[in-house]
Short mmCIF file of C-alpha atoms in Angstrom, two decimals:
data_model
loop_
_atom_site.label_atom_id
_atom_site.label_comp_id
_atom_site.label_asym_id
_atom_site.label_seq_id
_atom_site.Cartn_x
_atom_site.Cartn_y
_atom_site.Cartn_z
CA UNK A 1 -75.66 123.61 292.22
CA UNK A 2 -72.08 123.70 292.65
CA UNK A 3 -71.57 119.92 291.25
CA UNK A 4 -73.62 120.73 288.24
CA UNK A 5 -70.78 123.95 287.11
CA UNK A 6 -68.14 121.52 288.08
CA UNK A 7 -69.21 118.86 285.80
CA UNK A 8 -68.73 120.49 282.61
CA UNK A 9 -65.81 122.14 283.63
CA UNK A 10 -64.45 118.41 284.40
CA UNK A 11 -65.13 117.56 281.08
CA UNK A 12 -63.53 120.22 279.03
CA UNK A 13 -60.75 119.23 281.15
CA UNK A 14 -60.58 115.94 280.37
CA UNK A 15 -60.80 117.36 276.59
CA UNK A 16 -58.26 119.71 276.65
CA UNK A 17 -56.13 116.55 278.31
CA UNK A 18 -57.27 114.27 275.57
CA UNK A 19 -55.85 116.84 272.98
CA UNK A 20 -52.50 117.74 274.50
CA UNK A 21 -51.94 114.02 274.33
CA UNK A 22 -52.62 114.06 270.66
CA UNK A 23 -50.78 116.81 270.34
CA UNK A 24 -47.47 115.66 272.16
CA UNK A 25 -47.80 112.56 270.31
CA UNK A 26 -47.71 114.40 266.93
CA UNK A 27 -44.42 116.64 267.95
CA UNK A 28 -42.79 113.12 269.12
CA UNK A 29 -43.25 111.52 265.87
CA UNK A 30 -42.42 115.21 263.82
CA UNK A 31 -39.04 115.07 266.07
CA UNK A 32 -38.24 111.47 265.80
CA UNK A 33 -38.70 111.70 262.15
CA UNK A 34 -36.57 114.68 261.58
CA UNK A 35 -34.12 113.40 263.26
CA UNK A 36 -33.84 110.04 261.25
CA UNK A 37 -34.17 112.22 258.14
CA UNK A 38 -30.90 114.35 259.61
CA UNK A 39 -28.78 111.86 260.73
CA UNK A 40 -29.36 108.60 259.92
CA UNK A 41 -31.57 108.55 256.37
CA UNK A 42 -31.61 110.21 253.46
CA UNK A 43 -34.69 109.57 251.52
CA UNK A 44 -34.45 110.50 247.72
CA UNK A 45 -36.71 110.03 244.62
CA UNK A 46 -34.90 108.95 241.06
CA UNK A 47 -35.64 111.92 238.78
CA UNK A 48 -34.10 110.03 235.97
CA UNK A 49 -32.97 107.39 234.10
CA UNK A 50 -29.34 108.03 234.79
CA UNK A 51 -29.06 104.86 236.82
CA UNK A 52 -31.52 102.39 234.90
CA UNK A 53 -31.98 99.39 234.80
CA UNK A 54 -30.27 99.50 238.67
CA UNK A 55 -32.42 102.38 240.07
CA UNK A 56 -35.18 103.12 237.51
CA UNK A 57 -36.66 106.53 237.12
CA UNK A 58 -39.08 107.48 239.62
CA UNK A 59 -38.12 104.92 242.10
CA UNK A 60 -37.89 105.82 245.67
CA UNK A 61 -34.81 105.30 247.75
CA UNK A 62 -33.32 105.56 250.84
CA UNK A 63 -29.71 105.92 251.46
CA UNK A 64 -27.42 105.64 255.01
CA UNK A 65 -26.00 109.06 255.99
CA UNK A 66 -23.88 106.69 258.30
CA UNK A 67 -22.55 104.35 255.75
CA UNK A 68 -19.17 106.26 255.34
CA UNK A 69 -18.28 107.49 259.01
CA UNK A 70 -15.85 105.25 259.52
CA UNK A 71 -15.23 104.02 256.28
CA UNK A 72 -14.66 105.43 252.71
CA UNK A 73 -16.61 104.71 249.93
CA UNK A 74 -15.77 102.15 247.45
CA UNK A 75 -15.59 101.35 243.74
CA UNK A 76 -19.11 100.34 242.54
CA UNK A 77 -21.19 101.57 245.38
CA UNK A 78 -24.19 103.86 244.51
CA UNK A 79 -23.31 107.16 246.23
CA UNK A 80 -25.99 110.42 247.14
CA UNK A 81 -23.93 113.44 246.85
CA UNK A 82 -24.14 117.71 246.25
CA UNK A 83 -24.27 117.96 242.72
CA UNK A 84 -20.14 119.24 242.25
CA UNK A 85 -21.33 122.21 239.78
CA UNK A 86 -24.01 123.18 241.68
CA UNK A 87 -24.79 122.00 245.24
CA UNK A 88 -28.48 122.79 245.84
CA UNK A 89 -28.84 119.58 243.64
CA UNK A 90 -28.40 115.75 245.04
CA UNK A 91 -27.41 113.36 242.58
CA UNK A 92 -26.76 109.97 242.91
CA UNK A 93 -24.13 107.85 240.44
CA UNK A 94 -21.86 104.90 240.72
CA UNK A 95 -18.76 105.36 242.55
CA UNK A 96 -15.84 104.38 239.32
CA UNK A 97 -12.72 106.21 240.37
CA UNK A 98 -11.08 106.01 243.22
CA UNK A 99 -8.72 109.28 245.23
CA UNK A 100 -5.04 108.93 243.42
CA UNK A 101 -6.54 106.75 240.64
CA UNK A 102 -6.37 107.41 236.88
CA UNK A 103 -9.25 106.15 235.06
CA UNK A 104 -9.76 106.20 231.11
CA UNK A 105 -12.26 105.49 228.87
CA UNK A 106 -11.80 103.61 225.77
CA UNK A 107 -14.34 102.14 223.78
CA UNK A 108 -16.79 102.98 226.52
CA UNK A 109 -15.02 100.39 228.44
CA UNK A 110 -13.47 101.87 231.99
CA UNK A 111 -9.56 101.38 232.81
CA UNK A 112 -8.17 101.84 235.62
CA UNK A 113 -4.59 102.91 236.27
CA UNK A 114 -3.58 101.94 232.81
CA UNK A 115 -4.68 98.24 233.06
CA UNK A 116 -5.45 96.05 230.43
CA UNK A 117 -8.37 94.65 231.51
CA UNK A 118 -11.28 96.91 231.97
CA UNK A 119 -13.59 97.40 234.99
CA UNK A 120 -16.78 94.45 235.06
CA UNK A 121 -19.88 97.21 233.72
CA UNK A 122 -22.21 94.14 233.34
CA UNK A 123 -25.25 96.27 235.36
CA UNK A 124 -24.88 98.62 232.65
CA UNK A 125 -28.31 97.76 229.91
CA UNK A 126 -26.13 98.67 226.59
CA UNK A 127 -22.83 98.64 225.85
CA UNK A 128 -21.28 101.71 226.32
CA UNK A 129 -19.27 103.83 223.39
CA UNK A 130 -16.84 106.90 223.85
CA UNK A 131 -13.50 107.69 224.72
CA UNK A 132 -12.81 109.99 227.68
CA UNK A 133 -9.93 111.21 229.88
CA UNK A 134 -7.50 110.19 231.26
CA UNK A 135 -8.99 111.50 234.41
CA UNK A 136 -6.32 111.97 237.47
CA UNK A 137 -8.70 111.71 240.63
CA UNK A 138 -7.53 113.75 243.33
CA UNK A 139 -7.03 112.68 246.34
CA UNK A 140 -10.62 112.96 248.63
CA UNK A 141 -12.38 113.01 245.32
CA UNK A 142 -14.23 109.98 243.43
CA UNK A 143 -14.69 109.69 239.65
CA UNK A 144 -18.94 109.04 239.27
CA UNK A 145 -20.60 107.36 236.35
CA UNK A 146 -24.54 106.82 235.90
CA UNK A 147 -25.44 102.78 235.06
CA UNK A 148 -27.10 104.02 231.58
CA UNK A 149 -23.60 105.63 230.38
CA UNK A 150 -25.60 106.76 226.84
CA UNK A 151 -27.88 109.05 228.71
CA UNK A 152 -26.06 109.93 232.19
CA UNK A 153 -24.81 113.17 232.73
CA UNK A 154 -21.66 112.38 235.06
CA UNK A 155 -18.06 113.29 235.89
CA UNK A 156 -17.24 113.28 232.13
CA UNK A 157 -19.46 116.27 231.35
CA UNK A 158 -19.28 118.50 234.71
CA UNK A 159 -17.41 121.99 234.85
CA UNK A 160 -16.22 120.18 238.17
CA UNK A 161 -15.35 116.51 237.55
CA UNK A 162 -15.12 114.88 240.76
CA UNK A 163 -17.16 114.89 243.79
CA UNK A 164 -15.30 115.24 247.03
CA UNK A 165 -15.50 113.44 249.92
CA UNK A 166 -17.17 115.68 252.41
CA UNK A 167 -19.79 116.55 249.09
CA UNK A 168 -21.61 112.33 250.23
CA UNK A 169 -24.13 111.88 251.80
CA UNK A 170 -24.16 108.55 251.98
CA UNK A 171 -24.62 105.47 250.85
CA UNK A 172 -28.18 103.88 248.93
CA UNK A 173 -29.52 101.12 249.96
CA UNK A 174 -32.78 100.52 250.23
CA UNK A 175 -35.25 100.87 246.98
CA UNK A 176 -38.84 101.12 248.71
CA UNK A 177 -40.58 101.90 245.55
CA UNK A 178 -42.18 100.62 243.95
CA UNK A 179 -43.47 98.01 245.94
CA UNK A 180 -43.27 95.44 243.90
CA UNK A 181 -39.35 95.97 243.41
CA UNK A 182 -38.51 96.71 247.16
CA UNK A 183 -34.88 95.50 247.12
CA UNK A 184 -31.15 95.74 248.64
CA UNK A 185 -29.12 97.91 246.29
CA UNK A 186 -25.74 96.60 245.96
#
């Protein structure tokens, strides 16, 4: 009689085993992938066409939260950053003006530091119009522009023009969506 009380006891053992396994295996993954979110990914999604045709609207991204730790960012990479007028929001733009630059636009074309020749805007879809600035960038602080400079609402139009350095995130690279476009974003 005593075997036969032992036997189911045994076996809701074994299931209550079975389940803690399942259940550590769950809080591994939930802490592995916090922790990648945290420190070493940011994962956004495109909420407009601010960055077409680079990044189209509604793609999904992910961007290196390490891609700046020992480096600073550079002119033309595509930067994740708190939103300079109001930093609940993460934006994402082009990286155009560098700390201690000026940069000016005429004729929607970008000048830097008074030069003659303007910046290469080739992924931009249309040719862009307007004349802004000059814009003195201070120093830890980039100037940002959006690829579609007709409909981007960038360092030209913020209460606070320039996003400083400790405002990145980091760095995108990696569109995973749609599938069809998964590609390196330079």
């Amino acid at each position: 009689m005593k075997n036969e009380k032992e036997t189911p006891k045994k076996q809701q053992n074994s299931i209550v085993r079975e389940i803690w396994e399942y259940v550590r295996i769950v809080i591994v993954v939930v802490v592995v992938v916090t922790l990648v979110n945290q420190f070493l990914l940011i994962n956004a999604v495109i909420p407009s066409g601010s960055m077409e045709n680079t990044i189209m609207e509604g793609d999904r991204i992910f961007g290196n939260r390490l891609a700046y730790l020992n480096s600073d960012p550079e002119r033309f990479d595509i930067v994740i950053f708190k939103y300079p007028d109001d930093e609940t929001k993460t934006y994402i733009k082009r990286v155009i003006g560098l700390p201690g630059e000026t940069v000016e636009i005429r004729d929607g074309k970008v000048y830097i530091n008074g030069s003659s020749e303007p910046l290469d805007d080739s992924f931009c879809p249309e040719e862009p119009t307007g004349d802004f600035g000059p814009y003195e960038v201070p120093e830890n602080c980039y100037f940002m522009l959006g690829d579609n400079r007709e409909n981007s609402a960038d360092s030209r139009y913020w209460v606070n023009t320039y996003v400083d350095r400790s405002e990145i995130i980091g760095k995108a690279v990696l569109r995973y969506w749609p599938l069809n476009k998964i590609s390196l974003l330079d």
